[in-house]
C-alpha positions as YAML, in Angstrom:
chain: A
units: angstrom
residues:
- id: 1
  name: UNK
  ca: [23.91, 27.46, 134.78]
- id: 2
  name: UNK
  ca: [24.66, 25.42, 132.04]
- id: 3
  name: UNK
  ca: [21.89, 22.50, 131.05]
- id: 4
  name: UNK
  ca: [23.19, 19.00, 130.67]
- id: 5
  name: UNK
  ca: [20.74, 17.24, 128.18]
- id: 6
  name: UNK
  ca: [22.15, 13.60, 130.18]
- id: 7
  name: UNK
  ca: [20.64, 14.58, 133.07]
- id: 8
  name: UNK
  ca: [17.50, 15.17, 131.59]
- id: 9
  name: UNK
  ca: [17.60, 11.19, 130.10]
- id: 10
  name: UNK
  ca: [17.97, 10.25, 133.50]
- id: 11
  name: UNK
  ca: [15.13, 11.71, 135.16]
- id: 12
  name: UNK
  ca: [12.89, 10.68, 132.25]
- id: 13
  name: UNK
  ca: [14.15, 7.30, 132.59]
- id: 14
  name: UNK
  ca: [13.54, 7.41, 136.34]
- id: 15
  name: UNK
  ca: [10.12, 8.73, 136.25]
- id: 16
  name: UNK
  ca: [9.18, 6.21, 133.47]
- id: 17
  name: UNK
  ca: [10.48, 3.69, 135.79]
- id: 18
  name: UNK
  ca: [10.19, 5.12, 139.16]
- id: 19
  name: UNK
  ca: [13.06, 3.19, 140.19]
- id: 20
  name: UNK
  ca: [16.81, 4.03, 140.08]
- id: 21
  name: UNK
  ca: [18.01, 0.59, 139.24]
- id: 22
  name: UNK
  ca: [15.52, -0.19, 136.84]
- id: 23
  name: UNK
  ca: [16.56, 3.28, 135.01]
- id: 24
  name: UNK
  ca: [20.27, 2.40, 135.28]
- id: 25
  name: UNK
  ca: [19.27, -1.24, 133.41]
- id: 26
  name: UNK
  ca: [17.48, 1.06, 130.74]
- id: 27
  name: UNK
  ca: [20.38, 3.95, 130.38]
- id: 28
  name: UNK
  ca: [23.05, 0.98, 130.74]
- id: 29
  name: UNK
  ca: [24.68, 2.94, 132.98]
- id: 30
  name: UNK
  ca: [25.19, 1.83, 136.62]
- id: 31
  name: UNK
  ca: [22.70, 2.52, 139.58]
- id: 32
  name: UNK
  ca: [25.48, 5.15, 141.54]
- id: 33
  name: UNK
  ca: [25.81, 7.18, 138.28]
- id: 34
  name: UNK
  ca: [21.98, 7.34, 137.96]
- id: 35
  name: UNK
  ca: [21.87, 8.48, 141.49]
- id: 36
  name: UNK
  ca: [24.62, 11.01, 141.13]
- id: 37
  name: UNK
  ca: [22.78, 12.14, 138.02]
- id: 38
  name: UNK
  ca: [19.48, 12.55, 139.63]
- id: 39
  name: UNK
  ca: [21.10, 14.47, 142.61]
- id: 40
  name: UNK
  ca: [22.73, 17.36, 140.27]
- id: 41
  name: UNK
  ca: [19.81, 17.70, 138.65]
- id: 42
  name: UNK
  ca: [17.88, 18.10, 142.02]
- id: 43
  name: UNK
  ca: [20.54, 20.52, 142.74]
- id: 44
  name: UNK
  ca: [20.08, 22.78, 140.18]
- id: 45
  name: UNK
  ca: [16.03, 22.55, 139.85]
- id: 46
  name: UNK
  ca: [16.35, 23.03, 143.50]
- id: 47
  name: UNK
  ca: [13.33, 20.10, 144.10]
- id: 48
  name: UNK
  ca: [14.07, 16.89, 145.58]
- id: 49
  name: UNK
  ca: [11.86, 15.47, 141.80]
- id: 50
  name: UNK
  ca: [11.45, 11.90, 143.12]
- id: 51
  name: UNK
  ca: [10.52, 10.80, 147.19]
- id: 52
  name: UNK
  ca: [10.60, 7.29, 148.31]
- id: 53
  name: UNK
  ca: [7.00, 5.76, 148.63]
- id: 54
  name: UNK
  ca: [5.47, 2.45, 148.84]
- id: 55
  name: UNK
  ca: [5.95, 0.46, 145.77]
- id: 56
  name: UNK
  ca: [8.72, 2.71, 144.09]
- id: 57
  name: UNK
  ca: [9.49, 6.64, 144.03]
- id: 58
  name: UNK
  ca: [6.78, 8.95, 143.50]
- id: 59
  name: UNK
  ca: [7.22, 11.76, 141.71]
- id: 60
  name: UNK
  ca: [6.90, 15.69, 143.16]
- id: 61
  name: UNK
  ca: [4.41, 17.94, 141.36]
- id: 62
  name: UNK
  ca: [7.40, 19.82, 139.70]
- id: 63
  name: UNK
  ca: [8.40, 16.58, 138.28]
- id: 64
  name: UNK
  ca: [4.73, 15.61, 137.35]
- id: 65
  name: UNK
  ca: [4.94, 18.36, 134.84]
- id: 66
  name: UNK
  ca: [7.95, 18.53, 134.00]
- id: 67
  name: UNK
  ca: [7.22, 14.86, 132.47]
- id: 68
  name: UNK
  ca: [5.32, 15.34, 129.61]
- id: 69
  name: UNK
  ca: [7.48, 17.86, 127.77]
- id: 70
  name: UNK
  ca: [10.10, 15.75, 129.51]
- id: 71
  name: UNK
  ca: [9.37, 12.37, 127.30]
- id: 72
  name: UNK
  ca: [9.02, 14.11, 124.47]
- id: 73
  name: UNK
  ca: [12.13, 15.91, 124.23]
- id: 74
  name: UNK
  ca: [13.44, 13.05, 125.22]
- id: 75
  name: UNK
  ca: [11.80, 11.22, 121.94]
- id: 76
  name: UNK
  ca: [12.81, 13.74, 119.29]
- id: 77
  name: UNK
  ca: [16.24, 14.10, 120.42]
- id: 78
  name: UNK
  ca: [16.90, 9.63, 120.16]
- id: 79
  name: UNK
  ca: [14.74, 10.32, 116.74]
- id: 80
  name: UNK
  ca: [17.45, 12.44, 115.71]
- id: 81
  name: UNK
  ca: [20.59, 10.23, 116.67]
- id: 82
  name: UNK
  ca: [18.84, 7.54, 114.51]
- id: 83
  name: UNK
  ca: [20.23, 6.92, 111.07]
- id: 84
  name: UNK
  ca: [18.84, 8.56, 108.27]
- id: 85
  name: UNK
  ca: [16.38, 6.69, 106.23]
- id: 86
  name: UNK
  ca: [14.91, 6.67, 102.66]
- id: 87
  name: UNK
  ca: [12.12, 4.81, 101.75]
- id: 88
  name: UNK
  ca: [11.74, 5.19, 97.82]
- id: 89
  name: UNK
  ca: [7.85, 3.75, 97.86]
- id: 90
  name: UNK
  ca: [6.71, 6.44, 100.15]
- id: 91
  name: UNK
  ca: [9.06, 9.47, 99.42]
- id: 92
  name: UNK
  ca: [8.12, 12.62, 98.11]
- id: 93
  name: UNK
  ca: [11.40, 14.24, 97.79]
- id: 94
  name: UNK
  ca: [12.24, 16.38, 95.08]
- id: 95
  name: UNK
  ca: [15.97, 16.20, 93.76]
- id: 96
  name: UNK
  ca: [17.13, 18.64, 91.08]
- id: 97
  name: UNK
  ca: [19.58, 17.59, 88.66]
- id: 98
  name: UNK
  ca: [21.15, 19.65, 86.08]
- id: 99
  name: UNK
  ca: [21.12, 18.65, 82.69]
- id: 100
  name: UNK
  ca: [22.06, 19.59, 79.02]
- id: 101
  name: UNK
  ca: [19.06, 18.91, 76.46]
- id: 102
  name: UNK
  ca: [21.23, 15.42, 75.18]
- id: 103
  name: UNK
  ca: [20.43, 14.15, 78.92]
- id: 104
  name: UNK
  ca: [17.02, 15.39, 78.84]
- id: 105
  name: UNK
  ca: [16.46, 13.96, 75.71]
- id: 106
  name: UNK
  ca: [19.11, 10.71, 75.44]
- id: 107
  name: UNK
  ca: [18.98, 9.62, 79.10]
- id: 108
  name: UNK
  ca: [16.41, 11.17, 81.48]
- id: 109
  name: UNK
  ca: [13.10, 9.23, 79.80]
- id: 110
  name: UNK
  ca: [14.89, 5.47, 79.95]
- id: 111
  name: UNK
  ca: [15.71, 6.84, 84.25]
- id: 112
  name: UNK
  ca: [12.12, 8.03, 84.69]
- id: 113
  name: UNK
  ca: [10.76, 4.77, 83.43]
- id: 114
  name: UNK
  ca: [13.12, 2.94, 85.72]
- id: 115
  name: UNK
  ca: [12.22, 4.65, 88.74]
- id: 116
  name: UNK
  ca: [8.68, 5.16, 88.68]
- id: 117
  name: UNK
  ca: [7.47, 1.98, 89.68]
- id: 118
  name: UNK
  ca: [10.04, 1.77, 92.30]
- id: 119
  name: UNK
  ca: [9.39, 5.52, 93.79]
- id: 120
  name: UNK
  ca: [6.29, 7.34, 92.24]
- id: 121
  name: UNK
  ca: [5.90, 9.93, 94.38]
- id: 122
  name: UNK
  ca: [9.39, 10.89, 93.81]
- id: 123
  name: UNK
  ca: [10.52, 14.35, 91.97]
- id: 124
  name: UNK
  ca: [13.26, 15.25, 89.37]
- id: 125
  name: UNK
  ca: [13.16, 18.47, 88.82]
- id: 126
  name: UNK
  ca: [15.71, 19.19, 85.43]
- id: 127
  name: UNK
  ca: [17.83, 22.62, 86.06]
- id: 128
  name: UNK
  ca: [20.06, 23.75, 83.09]
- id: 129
  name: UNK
  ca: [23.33, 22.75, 83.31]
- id: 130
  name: UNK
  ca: [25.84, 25.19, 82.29]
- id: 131
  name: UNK
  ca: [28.86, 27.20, 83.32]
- id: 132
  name: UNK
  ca: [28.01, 28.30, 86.75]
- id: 133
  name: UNK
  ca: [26.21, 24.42, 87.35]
- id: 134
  name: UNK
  ca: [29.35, 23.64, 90.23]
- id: 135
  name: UNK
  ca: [28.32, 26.86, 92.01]
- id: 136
  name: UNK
  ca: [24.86, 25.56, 92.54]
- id: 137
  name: UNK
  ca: [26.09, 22.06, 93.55]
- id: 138
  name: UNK
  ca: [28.18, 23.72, 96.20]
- id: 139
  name: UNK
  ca: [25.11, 26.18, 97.53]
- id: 140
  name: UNK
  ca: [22.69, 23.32, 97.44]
- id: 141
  name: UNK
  ca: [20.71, 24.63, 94.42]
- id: 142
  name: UNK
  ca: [21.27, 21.49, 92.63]
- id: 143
  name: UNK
  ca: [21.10, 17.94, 93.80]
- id: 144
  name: UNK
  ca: [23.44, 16.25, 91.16]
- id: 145
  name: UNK
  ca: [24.63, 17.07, 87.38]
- id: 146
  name: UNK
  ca: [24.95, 14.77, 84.44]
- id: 147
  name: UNK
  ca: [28.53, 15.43, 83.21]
- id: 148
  name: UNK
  ca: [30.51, 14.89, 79.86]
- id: 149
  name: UNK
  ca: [33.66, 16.77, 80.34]
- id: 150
  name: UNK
  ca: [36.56, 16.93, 82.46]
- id: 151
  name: UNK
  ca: [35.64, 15.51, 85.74]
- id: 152
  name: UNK
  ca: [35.92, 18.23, 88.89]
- id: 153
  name: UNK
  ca: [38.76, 17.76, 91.80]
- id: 154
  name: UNK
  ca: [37.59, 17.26, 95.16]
- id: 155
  name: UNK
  ca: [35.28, 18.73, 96.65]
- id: 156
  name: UNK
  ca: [33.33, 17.23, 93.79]
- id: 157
  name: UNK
  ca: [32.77, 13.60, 93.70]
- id: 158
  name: UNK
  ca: [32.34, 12.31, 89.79]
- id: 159
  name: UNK
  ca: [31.22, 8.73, 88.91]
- id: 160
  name: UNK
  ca: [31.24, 7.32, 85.20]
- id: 161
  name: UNK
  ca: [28.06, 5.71, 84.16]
- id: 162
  name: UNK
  ca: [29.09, 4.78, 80.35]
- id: 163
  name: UNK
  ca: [31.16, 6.09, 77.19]
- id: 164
  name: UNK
  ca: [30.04, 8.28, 74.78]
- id: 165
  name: UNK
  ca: [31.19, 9.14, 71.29]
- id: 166
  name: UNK
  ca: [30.29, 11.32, 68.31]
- id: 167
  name: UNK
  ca: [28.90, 11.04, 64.80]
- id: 168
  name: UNK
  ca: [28.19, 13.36, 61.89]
- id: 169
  name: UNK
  ca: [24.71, 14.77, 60.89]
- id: 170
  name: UNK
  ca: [23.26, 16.92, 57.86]
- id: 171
  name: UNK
  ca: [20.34, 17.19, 56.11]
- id: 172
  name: UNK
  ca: [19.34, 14.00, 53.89]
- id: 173
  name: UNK
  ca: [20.07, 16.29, 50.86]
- id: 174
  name: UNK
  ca: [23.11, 17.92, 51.94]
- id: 175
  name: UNK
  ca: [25.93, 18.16, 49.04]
- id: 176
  name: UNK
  ca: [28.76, 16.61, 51.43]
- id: 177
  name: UNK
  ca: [26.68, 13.63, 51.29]
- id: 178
  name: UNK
  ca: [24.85, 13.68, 48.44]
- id: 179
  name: UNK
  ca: [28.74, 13.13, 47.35]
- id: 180
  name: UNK
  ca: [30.51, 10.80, 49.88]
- id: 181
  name: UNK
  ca: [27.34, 9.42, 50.97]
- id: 182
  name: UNK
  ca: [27.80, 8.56, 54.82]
- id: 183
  name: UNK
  ca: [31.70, 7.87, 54.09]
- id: 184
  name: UNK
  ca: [32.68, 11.88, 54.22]
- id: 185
  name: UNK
  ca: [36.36, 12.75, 53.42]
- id: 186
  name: UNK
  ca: [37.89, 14.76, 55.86]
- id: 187
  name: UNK
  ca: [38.36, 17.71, 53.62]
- id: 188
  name: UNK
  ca: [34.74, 17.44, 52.58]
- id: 189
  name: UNK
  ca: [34.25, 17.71, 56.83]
- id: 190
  name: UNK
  ca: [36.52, 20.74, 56.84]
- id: 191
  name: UNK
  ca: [35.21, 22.61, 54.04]
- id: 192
  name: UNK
  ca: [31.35, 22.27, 55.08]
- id: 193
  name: UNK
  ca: [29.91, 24.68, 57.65]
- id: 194
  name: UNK
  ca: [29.30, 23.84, 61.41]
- id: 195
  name: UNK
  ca: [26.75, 24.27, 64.00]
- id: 196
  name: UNK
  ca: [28.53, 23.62, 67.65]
- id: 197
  name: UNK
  ca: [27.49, 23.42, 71.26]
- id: 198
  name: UNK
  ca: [28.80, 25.74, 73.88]
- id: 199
  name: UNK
  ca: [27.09, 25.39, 77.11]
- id: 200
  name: UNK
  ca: [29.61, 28.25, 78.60]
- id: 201
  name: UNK
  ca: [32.85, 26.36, 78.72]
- id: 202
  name: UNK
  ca: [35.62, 28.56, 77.46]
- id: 203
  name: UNK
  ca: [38.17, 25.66, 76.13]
- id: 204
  name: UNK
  ca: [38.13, 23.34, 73.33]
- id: 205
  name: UNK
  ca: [35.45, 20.58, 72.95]
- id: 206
  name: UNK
  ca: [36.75, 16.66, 72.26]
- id: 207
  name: UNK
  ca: [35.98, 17.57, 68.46]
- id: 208
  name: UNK
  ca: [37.99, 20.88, 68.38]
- id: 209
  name: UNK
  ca: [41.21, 19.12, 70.14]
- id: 210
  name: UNK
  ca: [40.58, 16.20, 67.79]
- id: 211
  name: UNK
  ca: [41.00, 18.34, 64.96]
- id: 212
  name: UNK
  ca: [44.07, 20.52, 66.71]
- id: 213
  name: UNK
  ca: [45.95, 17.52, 66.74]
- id: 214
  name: UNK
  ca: [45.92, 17.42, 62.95]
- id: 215
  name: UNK
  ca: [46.61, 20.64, 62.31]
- id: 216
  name: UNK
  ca: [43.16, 21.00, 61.14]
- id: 217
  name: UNK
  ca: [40.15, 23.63, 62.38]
- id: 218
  name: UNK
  ca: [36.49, 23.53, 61.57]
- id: 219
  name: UNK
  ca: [34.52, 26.38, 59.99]
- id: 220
  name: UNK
  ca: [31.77, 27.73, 62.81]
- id: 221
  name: UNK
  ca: [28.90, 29.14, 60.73]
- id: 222
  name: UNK
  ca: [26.59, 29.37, 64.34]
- id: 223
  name: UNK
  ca: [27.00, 28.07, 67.85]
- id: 224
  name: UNK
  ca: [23.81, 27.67, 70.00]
- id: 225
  name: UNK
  ca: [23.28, 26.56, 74.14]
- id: 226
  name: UNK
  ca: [21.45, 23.10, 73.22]
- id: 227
  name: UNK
  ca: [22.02, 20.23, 70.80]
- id: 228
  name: UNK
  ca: [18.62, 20.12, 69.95]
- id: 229
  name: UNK
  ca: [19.01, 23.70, 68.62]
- id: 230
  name: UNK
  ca: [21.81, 22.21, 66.51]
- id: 231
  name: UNK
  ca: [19.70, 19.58, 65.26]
- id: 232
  name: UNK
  ca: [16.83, 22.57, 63.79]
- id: 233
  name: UNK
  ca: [19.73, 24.16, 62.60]
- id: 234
  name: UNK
  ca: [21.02, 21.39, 60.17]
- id: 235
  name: UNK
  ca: [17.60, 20.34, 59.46]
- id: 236
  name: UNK
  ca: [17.15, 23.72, 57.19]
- id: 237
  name: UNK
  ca: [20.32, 24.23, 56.07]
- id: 238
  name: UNK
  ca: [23.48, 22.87, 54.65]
- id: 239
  name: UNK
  ca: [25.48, 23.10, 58.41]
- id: 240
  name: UNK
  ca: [27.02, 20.44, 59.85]
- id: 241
  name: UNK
  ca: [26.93, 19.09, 63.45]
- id: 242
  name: UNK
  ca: [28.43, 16.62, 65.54]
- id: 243
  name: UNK
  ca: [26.46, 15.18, 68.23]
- id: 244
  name: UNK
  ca: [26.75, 12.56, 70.68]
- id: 245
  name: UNK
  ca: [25.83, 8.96, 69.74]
- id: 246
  name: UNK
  ca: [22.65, 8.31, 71.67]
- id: 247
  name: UNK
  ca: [21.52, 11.57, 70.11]
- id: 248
  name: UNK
  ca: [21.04, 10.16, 66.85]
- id: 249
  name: UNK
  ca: [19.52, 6.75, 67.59]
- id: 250
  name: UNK
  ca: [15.82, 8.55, 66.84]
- id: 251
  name: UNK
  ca: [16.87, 11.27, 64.39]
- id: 252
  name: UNK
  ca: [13.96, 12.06, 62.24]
- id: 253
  name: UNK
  ca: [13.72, 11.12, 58.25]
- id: 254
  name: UNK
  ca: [15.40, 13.83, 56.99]
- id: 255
  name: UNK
  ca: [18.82, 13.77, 59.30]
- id: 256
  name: UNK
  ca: [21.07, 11.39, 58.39]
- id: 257
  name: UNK
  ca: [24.32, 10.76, 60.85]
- id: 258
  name: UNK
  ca: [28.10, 9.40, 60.00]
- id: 259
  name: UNK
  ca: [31.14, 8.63, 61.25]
- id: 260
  name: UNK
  ca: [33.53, 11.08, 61.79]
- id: 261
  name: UNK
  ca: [36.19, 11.23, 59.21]
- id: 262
  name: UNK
  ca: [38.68, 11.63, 61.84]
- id: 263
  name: UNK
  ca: [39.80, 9.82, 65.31]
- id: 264
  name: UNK
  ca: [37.88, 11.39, 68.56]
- id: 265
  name: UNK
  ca: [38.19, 9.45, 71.47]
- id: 266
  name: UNK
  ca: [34.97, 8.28, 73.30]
- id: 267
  name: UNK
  ca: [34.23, 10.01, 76.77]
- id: 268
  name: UNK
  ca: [32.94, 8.88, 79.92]
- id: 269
  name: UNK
  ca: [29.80, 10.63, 80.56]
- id: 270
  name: UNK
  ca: [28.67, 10.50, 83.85]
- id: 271
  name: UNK
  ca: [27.33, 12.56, 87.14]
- id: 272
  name: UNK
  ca: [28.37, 15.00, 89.49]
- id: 273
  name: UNK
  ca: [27.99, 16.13, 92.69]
- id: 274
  name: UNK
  ca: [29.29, 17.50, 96.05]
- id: 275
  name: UNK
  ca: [30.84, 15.97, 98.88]
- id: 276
  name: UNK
  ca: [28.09, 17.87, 101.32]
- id: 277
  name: UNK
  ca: [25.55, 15.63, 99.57]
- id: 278
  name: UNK
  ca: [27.92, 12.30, 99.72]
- id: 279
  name: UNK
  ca: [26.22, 10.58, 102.12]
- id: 280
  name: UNK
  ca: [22.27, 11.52, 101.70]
- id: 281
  name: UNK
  ca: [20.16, 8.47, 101.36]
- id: 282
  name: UNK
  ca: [17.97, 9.73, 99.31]
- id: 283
  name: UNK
  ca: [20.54, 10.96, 96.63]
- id: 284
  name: UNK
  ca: [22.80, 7.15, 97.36]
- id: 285
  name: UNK
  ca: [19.77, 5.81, 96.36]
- id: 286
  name: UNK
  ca: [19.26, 7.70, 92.82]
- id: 287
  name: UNK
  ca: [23.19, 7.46, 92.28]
- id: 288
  name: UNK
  ca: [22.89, 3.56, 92.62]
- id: 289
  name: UNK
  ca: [19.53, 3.34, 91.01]
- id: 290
  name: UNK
  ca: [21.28, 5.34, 87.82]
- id: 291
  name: UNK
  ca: [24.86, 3.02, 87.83]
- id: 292
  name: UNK
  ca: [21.80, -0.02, 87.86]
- id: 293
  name: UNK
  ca: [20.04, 1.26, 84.81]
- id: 294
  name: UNK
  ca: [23.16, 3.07, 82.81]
- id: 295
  name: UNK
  ca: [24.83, -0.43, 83.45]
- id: 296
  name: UNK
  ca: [22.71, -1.23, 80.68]
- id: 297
  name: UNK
  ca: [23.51, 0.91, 77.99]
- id: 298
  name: UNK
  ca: [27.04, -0.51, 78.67]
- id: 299
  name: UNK
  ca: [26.23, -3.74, 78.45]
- id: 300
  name: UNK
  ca: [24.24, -2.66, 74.63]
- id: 301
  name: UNK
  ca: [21.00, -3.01, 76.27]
...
């Protein structure tokens, strides 16, 4: 016998009601459907469930307990059907989003201080972001990335939040600039050595192309997984690294950052995340929350 979850709706509307009409009003459905309802049901519980009395139907005693679990089966499955809600003042969700150390460092404090009076029970959790960071999107290990390369194609959903560009840093007494000063040549660029980034991606960064397209190729003395490690690396000796703009606005005394002696265009840097999670209220919310904030730091706030 197959169940039919309707018919169940109707007999909890009847015995709430202990009227057929008045449970057709309630179900919006008319009174013969209600009836033809309640009849199949009887049918296949093999009990007549409600008998006509004075003032209304009463109930049998199979339908007496078959009530309680009844209504609230009844409950959880309209709780269900309802939309999805998030309430950011009461939450206490935990999101994960991926990150390179220039988020964590350049962007995440300026989004925790926007959210917290707005959701301070809510989570971040900061996962490494890296070569294998889509995977986890697509199993659910991750929420949402930051992102500063090539956007993904569908099922990936990638949305902009401002540009991003690179500068020049070495040590305060580095030779290049003890030289040029901040207004290094490009051969002085060239002939210095470099400390890169490579979180894992196999093709050229923005600097590397820039430099193709010239004919031109930097010498790699040391390439590390984080930009901070770049930074301790230039701080001690006479490497070179290029780093993204909002990197350097707090570089310590004794880093000093310049324009590249060469064109590289800006980037958009933005997020990332899969179409599974598209419609989540929760993660809506922190998307539109970030676009609110980051729409700032295009503006030059």
């Amino acid at each position: 016998m197959k169940a039919d979850l309707n018919l169940l709706v109707v007999l909890d509307a009847v015995l709430r009601h202990r009227s057929v009409s008045k449970a057709a009003t309630d179900l919006a459905l008319s009174q013969p459907a209600v009836s033809h309802a309640l009849n199949r049901l009887r049918a296949q519980l093999q009990d007549p469930l409600v008998l006509r009395g004075q003032g209304g139907l009463v109930p049998t005693p199979r339908a007496l307990a078959l009530a309680p679990t009844l209504g609230a089966l009844v409950a959880s499955a309209k709780g269900m059907m309802q939309p999805d809600r998030f309430d950011p003042a009461t939450s206490n969700a935990t999101l994960r989003i991926a990150a390179s150390d220039y988020a964590l460092c350049a962007l995440l404090p300026r989004l925790l201080q926007a959210l917290a009076p707005l959701a301070p029970d809510l989570r971040l959790t900061a996962e490494p972001a890296g070569s294998a960071t889509l995977d986890r999107l697509k199993e659910g290990s991750v929420d949402l990335s930051f992102w500063g390369t090539t956007p993904p194609q569908a099922p990936y959903h990638h949305l902009p939040l401002f540009q991003e560009h690179y500068l020049g840093v070495a040590h305060r007494g580095h030779p290049v600039l003890a030289t040029y000063g901040t207004s290094v040549t490009l051969e002085a660029f060239l002939a210095a050595r470099h400390a890169v980034v490579s979180l894992g991606d196999p093709g050229l960064n923005e600097i590397d192309l820039a430099l193709a397209r010239l004919g031109a190729k930097r010498r790699i003395a040391v390439a590390t997984p984080s930009f901070s490690g770049n930074l301790a690396a230039v701080r001690c000796t006479d490497l070179v690294a290029s780093l993204p703009s909002r990197l350097c606005d707090h570089l310590p005394d004794d880093l000093v950052a310049f324009p590249l002696p060469f064109p590289v265009p800006p980037y958009a840097y933005g997020i990332v995340w899969h179409h599974r999670t598209q419609n989540d209220t929760t993660q809506t919310w922190l998307r539109d929350r970030m676009i609110e904030e980051f729409e700032m730091i295009r503006s030059g706030c």
